[in-house]
mmCIF file of C-alpha atoms in Angstrom:
data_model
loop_
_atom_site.group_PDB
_atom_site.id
_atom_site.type_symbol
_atom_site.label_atom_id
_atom_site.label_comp_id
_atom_site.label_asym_id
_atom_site.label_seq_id
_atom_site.Cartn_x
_atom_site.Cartn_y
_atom_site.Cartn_z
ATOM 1 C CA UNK A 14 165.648 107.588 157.285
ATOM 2 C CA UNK A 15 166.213 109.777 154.309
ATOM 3 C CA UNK A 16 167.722 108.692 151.399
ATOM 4 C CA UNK A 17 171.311 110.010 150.451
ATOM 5 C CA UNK A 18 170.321 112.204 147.301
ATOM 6 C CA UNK A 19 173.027 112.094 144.561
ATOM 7 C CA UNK A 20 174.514 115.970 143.392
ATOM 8 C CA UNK A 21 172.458 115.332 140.331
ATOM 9 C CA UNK A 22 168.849 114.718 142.466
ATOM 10 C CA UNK A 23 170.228 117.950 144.503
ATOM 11 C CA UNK A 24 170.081 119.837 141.812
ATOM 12 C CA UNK A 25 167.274 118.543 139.955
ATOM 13 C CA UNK A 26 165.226 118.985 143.668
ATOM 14 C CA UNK A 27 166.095 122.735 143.807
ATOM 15 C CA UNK A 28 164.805 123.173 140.586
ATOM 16 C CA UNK A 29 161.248 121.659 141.935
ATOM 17 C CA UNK A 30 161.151 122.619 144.975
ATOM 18 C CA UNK A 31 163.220 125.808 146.164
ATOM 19 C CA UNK A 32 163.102 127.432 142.264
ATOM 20 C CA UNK A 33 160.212 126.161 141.748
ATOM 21 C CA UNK A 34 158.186 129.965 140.766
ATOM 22 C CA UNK A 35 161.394 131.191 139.382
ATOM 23 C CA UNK A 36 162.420 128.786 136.923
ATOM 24 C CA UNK A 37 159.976 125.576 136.765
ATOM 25 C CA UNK A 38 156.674 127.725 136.824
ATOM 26 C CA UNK A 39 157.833 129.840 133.417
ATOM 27 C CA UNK A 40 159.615 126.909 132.308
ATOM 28 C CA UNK A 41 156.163 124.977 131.614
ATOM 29 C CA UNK A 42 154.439 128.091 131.165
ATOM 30 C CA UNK A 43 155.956 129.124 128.122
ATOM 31 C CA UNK A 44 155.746 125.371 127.003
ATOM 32 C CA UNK A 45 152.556 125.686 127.095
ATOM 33 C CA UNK A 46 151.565 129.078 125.940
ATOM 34 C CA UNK A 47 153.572 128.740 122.965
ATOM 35 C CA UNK A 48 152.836 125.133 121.996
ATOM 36 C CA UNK A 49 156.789 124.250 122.166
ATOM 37 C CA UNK A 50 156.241 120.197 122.757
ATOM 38 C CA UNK A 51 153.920 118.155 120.793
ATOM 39 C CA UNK A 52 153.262 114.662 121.103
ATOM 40 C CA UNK A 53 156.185 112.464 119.039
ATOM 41 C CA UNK A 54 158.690 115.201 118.961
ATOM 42 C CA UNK A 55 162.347 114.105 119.050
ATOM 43 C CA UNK A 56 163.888 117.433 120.567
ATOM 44 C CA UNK A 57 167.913 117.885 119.723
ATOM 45 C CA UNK A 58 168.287 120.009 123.108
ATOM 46 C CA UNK A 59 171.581 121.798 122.118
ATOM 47 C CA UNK A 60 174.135 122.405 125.069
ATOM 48 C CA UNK A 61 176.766 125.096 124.429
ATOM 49 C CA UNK A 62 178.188 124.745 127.557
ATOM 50 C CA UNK A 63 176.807 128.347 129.290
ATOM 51 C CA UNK A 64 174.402 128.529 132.560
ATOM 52 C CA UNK A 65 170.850 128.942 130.202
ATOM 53 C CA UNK A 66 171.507 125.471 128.363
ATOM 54 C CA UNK A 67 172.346 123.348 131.132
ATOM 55 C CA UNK A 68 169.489 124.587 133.109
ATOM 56 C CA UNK A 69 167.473 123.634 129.883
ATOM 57 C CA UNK A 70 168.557 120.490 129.580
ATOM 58 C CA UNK A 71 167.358 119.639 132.803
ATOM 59 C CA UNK A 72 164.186 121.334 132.761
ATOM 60 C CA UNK A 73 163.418 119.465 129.847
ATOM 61 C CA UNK A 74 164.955 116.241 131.106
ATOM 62 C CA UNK A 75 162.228 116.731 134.172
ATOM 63 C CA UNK A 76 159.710 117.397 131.951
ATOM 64 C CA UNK A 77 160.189 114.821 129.913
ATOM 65 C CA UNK A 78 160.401 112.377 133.392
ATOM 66 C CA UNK A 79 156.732 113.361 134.188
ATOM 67 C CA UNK A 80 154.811 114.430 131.220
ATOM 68 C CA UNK A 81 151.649 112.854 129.419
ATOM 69 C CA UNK A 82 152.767 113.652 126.598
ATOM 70 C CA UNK A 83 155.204 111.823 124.806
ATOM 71 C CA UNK A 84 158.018 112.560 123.222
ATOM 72 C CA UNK A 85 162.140 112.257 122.855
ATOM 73 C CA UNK A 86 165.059 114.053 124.293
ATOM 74 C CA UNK A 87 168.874 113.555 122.694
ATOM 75 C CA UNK A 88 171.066 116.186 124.547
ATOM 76 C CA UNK A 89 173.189 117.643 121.759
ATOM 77 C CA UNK A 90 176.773 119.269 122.579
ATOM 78 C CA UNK A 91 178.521 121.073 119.175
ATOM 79 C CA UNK A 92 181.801 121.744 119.888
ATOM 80 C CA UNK A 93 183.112 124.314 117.684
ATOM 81 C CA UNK A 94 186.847 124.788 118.624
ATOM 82 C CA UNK A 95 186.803 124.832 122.404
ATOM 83 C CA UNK A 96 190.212 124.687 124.237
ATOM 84 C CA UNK A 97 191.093 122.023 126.316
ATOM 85 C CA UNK A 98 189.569 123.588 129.364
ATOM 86 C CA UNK A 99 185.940 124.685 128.030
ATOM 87 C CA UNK A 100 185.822 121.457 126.518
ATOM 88 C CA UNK A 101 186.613 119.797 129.851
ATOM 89 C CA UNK A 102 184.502 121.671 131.664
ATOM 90 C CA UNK A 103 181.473 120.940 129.808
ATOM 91 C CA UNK A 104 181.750 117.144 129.374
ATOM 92 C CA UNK A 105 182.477 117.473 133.747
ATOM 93 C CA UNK A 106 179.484 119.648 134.143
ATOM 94 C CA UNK A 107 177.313 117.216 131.804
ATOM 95 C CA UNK A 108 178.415 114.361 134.082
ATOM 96 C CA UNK A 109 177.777 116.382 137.648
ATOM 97 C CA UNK A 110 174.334 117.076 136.089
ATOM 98 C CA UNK A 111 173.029 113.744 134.887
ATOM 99 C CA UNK A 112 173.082 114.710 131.705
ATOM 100 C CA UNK A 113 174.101 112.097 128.424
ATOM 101 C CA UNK A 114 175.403 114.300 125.919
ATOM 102 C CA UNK A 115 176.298 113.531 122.228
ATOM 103 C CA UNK A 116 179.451 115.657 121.254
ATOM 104 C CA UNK A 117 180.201 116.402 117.749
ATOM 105 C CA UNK A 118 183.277 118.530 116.492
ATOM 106 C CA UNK A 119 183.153 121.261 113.827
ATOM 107 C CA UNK A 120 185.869 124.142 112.833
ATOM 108 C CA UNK A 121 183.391 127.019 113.180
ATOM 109 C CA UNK A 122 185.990 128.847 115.592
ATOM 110 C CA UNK A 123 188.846 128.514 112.739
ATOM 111 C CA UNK A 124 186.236 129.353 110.155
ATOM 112 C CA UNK A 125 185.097 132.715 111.768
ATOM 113 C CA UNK A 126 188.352 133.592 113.109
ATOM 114 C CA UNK A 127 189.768 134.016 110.048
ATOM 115 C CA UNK A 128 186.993 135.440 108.508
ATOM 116 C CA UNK A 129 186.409 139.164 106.789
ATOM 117 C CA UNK A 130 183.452 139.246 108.101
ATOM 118 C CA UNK A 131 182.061 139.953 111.111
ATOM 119 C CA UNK A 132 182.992 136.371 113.426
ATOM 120 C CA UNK A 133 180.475 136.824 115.459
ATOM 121 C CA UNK A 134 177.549 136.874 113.262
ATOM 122 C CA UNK A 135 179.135 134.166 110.813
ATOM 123 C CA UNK A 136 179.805 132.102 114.281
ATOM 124 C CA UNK A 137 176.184 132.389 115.105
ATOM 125 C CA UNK A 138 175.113 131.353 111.444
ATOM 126 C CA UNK A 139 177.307 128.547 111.289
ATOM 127 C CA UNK A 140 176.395 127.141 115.046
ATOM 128 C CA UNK A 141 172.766 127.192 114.031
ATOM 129 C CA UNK A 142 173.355 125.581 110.436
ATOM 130 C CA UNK A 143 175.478 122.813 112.080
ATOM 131 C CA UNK A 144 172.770 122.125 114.413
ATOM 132 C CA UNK A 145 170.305 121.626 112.456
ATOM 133 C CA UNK A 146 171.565 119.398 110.471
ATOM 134 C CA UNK A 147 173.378 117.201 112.758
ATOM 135 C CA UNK A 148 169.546 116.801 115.532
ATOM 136 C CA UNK A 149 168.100 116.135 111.487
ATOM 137 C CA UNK A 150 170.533 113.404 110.761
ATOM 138 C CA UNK A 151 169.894 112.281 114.208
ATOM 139 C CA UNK A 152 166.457 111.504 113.344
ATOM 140 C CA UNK A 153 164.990 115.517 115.017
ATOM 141 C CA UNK A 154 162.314 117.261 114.324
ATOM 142 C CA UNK A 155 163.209 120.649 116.694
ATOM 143 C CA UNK A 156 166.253 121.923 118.079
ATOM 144 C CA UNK A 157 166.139 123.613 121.542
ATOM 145 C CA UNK A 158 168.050 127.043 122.101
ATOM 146 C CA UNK A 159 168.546 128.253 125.698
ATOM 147 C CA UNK A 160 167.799 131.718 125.156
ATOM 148 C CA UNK A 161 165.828 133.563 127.852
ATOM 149 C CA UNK A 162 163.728 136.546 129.075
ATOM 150 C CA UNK A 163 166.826 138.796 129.091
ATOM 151 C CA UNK A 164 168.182 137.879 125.801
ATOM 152 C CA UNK A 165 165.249 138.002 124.664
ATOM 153 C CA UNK A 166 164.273 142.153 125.656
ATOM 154 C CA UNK A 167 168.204 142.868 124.777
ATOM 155 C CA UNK A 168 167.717 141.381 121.166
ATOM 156 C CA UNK A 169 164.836 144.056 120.710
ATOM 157 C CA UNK A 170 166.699 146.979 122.111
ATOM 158 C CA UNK A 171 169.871 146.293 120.129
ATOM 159 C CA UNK A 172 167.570 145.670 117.101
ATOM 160 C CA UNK A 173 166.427 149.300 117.980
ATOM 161 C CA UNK A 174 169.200 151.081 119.328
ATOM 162 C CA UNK A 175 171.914 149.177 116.490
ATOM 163 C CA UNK A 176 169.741 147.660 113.611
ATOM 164 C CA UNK A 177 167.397 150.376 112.714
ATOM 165 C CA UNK A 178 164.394 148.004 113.156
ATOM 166 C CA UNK A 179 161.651 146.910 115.604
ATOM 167 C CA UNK A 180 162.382 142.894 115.466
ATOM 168 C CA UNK A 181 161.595 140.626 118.582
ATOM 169 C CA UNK A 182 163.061 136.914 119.156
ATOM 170 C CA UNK A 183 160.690 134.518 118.591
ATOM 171 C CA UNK A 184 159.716 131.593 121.072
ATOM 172 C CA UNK A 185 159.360 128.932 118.246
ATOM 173 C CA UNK A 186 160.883 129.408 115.000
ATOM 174 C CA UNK A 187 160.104 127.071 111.594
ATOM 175 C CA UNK A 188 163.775 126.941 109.570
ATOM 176 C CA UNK A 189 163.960 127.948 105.903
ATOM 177 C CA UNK A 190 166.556 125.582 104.895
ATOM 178 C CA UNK A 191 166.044 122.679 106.723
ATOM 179 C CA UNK A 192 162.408 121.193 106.160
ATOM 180 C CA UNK A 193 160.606 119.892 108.712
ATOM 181 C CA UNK A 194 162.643 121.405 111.443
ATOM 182 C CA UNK A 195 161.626 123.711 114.231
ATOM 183 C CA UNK A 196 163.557 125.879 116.761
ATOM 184 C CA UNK A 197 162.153 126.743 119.984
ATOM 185 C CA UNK A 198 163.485 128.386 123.253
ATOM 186 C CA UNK A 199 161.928 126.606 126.202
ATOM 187 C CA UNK A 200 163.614 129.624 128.568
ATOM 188 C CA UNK A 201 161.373 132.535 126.673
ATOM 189 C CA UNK A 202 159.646 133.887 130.121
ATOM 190 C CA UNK A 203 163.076 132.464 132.068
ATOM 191 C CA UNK A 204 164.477 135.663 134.114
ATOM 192 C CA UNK A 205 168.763 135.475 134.058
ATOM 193 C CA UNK A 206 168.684 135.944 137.600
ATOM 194 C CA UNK A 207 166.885 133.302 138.478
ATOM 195 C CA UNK A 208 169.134 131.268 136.413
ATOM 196 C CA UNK A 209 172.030 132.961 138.266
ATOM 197 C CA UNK A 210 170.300 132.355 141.928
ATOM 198 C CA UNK A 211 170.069 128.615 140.978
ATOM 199 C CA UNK A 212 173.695 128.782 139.401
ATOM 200 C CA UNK A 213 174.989 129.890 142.694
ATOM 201 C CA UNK A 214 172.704 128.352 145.210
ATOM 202 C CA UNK A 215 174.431 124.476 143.607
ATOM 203 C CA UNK A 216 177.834 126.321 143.305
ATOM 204 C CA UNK A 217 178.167 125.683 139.722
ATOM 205 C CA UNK A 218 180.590 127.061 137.220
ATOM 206 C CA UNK A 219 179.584 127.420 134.093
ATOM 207 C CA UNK A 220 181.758 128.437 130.760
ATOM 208 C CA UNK A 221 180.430 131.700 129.806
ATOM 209 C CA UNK A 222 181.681 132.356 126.182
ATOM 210 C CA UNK A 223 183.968 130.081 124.491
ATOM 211 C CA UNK A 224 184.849 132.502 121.829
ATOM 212 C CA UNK A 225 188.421 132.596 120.834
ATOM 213 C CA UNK A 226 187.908 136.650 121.679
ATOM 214 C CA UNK A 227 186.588 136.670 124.965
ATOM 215 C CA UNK A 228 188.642 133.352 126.282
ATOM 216 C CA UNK A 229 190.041 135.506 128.783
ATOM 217 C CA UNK A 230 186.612 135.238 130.627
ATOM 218 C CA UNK A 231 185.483 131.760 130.206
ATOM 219 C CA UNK A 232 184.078 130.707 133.199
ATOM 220 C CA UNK A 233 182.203 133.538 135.301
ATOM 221 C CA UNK A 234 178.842 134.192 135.981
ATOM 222 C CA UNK A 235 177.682 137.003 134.757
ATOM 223 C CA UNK A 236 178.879 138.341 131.721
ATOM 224 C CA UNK A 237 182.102 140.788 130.619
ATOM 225 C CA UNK A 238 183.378 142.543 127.816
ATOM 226 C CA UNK A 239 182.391 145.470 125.760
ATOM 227 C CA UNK A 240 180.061 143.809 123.609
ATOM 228 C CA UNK A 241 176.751 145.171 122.321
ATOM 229 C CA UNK A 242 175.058 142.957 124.277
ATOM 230 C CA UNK A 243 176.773 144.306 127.422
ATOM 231 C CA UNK A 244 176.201 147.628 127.213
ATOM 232 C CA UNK A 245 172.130 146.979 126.491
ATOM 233 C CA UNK A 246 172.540 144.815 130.001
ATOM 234 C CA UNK A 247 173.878 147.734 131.664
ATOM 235 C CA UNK A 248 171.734 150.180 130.211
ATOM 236 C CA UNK A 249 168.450 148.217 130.668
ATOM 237 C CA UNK A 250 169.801 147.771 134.227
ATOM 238 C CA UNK A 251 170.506 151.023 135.371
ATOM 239 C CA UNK A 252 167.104 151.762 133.599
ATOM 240 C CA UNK A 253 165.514 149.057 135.902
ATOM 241 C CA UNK A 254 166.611 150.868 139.140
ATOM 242 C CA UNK A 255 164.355 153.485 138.672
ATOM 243 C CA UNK A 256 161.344 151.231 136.980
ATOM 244 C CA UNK A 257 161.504 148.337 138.695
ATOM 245 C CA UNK A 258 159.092 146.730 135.411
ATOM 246 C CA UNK A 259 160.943 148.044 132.887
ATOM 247 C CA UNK A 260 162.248 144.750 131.687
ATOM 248 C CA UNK A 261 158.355 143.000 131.689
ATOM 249 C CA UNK A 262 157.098 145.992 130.090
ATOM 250 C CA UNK A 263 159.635 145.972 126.874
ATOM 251 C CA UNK A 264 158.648 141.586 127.029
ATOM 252 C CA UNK A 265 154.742 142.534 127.030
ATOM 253 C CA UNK A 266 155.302 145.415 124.215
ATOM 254 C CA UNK A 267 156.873 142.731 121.574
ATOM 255 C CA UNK A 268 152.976 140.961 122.326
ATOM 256 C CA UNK A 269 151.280 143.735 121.508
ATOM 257 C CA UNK A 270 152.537 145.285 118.575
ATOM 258 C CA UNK A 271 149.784 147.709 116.987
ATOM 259 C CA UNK A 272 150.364 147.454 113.477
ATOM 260 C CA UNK A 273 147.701 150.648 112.841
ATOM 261 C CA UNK A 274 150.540 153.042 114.895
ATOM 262 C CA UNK A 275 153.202 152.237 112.278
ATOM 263 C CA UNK A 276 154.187 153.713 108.765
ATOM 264 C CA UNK A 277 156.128 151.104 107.278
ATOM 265 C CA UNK A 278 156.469 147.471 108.181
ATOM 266 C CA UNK A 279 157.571 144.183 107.029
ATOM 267 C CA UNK A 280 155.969 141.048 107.060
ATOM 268 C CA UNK A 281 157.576 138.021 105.044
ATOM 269 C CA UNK A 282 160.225 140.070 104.243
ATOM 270 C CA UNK A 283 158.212 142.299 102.457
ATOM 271 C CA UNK A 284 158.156 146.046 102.780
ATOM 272 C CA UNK A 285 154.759 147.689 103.547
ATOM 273 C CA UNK A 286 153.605 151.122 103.952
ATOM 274 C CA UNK A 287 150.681 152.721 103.163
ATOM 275 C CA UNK A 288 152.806 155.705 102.241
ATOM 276 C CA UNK A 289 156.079 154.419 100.324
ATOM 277 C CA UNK A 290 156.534 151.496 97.452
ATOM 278 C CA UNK A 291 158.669 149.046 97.541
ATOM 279 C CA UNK A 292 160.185 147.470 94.650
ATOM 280 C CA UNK A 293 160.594 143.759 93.739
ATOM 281 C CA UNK A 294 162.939 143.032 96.402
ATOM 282 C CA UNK A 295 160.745 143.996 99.645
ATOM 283 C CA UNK A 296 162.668 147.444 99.971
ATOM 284 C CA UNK A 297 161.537 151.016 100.250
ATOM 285 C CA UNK A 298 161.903 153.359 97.194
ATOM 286 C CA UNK A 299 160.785 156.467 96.072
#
């Protein structure tokens, strides 16, 4: 007789078995390729309540089940002015999931609300800044994003299209200000669709931004608003219809950057250019 499997082991099942290519496969590949887990890690693996981190947390919570190599998981929840409902939502979801999350409150919402600068990049400084030192007083060495393949080709478009700069987002990340600490993004070669499939196939909801400015679309599936962001989705795919490997071309590009091609460049936040000088200060002059 089989055994009555609990909505947790349903979930965690069609990650291994029916998603198994699309999420588990790239899941440990990018482990792997990028050296994300060593052995005695204690990995904060921060939950913000979205699809990408609580597919994380249980890819790593698997992982962690079955791997030779040993190391520590604390699931890390920052809340940073939900409402009552995102709040909810997440602490239900963490519970449906199997997941024991640590919740700690900050006023980052307030702070960047009220802000003359822009809220969104303050929001995302503050998040990260908060993180890290709450995994480090928690006794963490790495923090663990859930940023994927698509956030990952839309960061270097916007960089391009809005930022005036070729700048990829990296896989693993050492942090300036907090020594000893390391981010990584376990989702790197994670497709959103895949994460949506899986979403769907389990019926879960999901809070999709709890931003005091987009609370009018908390819990959907797949994005809204007139962000950036959204209209690099849209463009990239439209762009896809037509070239299919559009999206794994723009991926494989930030791998194989040729340096020779390039008049000016930065590396350490230094300026370089075989035909411009830079001053004291890493920028361009003259």
């Amino acid at each position: 007789m089989e055994r009555t499997l609990t909505p947790a082991q349903k979930i965690e099942r069609s990650i291994i078995k029916k998603y198994r290519d699309a999420l588990w496969k790239p899941f440990i590949y990018a482990v792997r390729k990028y050296g994300l887990i060593q052995a005695g890690d204690r990995i904060a693996v921060c939950i913000s309540g979205g699809k990408g981190s609580m597919l994380m947390a249980k890819l790593m919570q698997e992982l962690h089940r079955h791997s030779k190599i040993p190391f520590d998981l604390l699931f890390l929840v920052m809340d940073p002015g939900y409402n009552e409902i995102n709040r909810r939502k997440t602490e239900s979801n963490a519970q449906l999931l199997g997941i024991p999350i640590t919740i700690f409150e900050t006023n980052i919402f307030e702070v960047a609300n009220n802000s003359e600068k822009s809220p969104c990049y303050l929001c995302a400084r503050m998040r990260r800044g908060h993180l890290y030192s709450k995994a480090k007083a928690l006794g963490c060495n790495k923090i663990a994003l859930g940023h994927h393949f698509n956030d990952v080709i839309e960061t270097t478009v916007m960089g391009m299209f809005y930022g005036s700069q070729l700048q990829a987002m990296l896989p693993k990340l050492q942090s300036t200000n907090f020594d000893g600490m390391e981010l990584i993004r376990p989702l790197y070669c994670v497709h959103e669709e895949d994460i949506l499939a899986w979403m769907r196939y389990n019926q879960l909801e999901f809070i999709q931004c709890a931003c005091r400015f987009t609370e009018s679309c908390t819990i959907c599936g797949n994005g809204g608003g007139g962000s950036k962001r959204q209209e690099v989705k849209t463009l990239l795919r439209r762009l896809k219809r037509d070239h299919p490997n559009i999206e794994k071309s723009i991926f494989n590009s930030i791998h194989n950057v040729c340096l020779d091609t390039f008049p000016a460049y930065k590396a350490n936040g230094v300026f370089r250019s075989p035909y411009v000088q830079s001053d004291e200060n890493g920028s361009a002059s003259g």
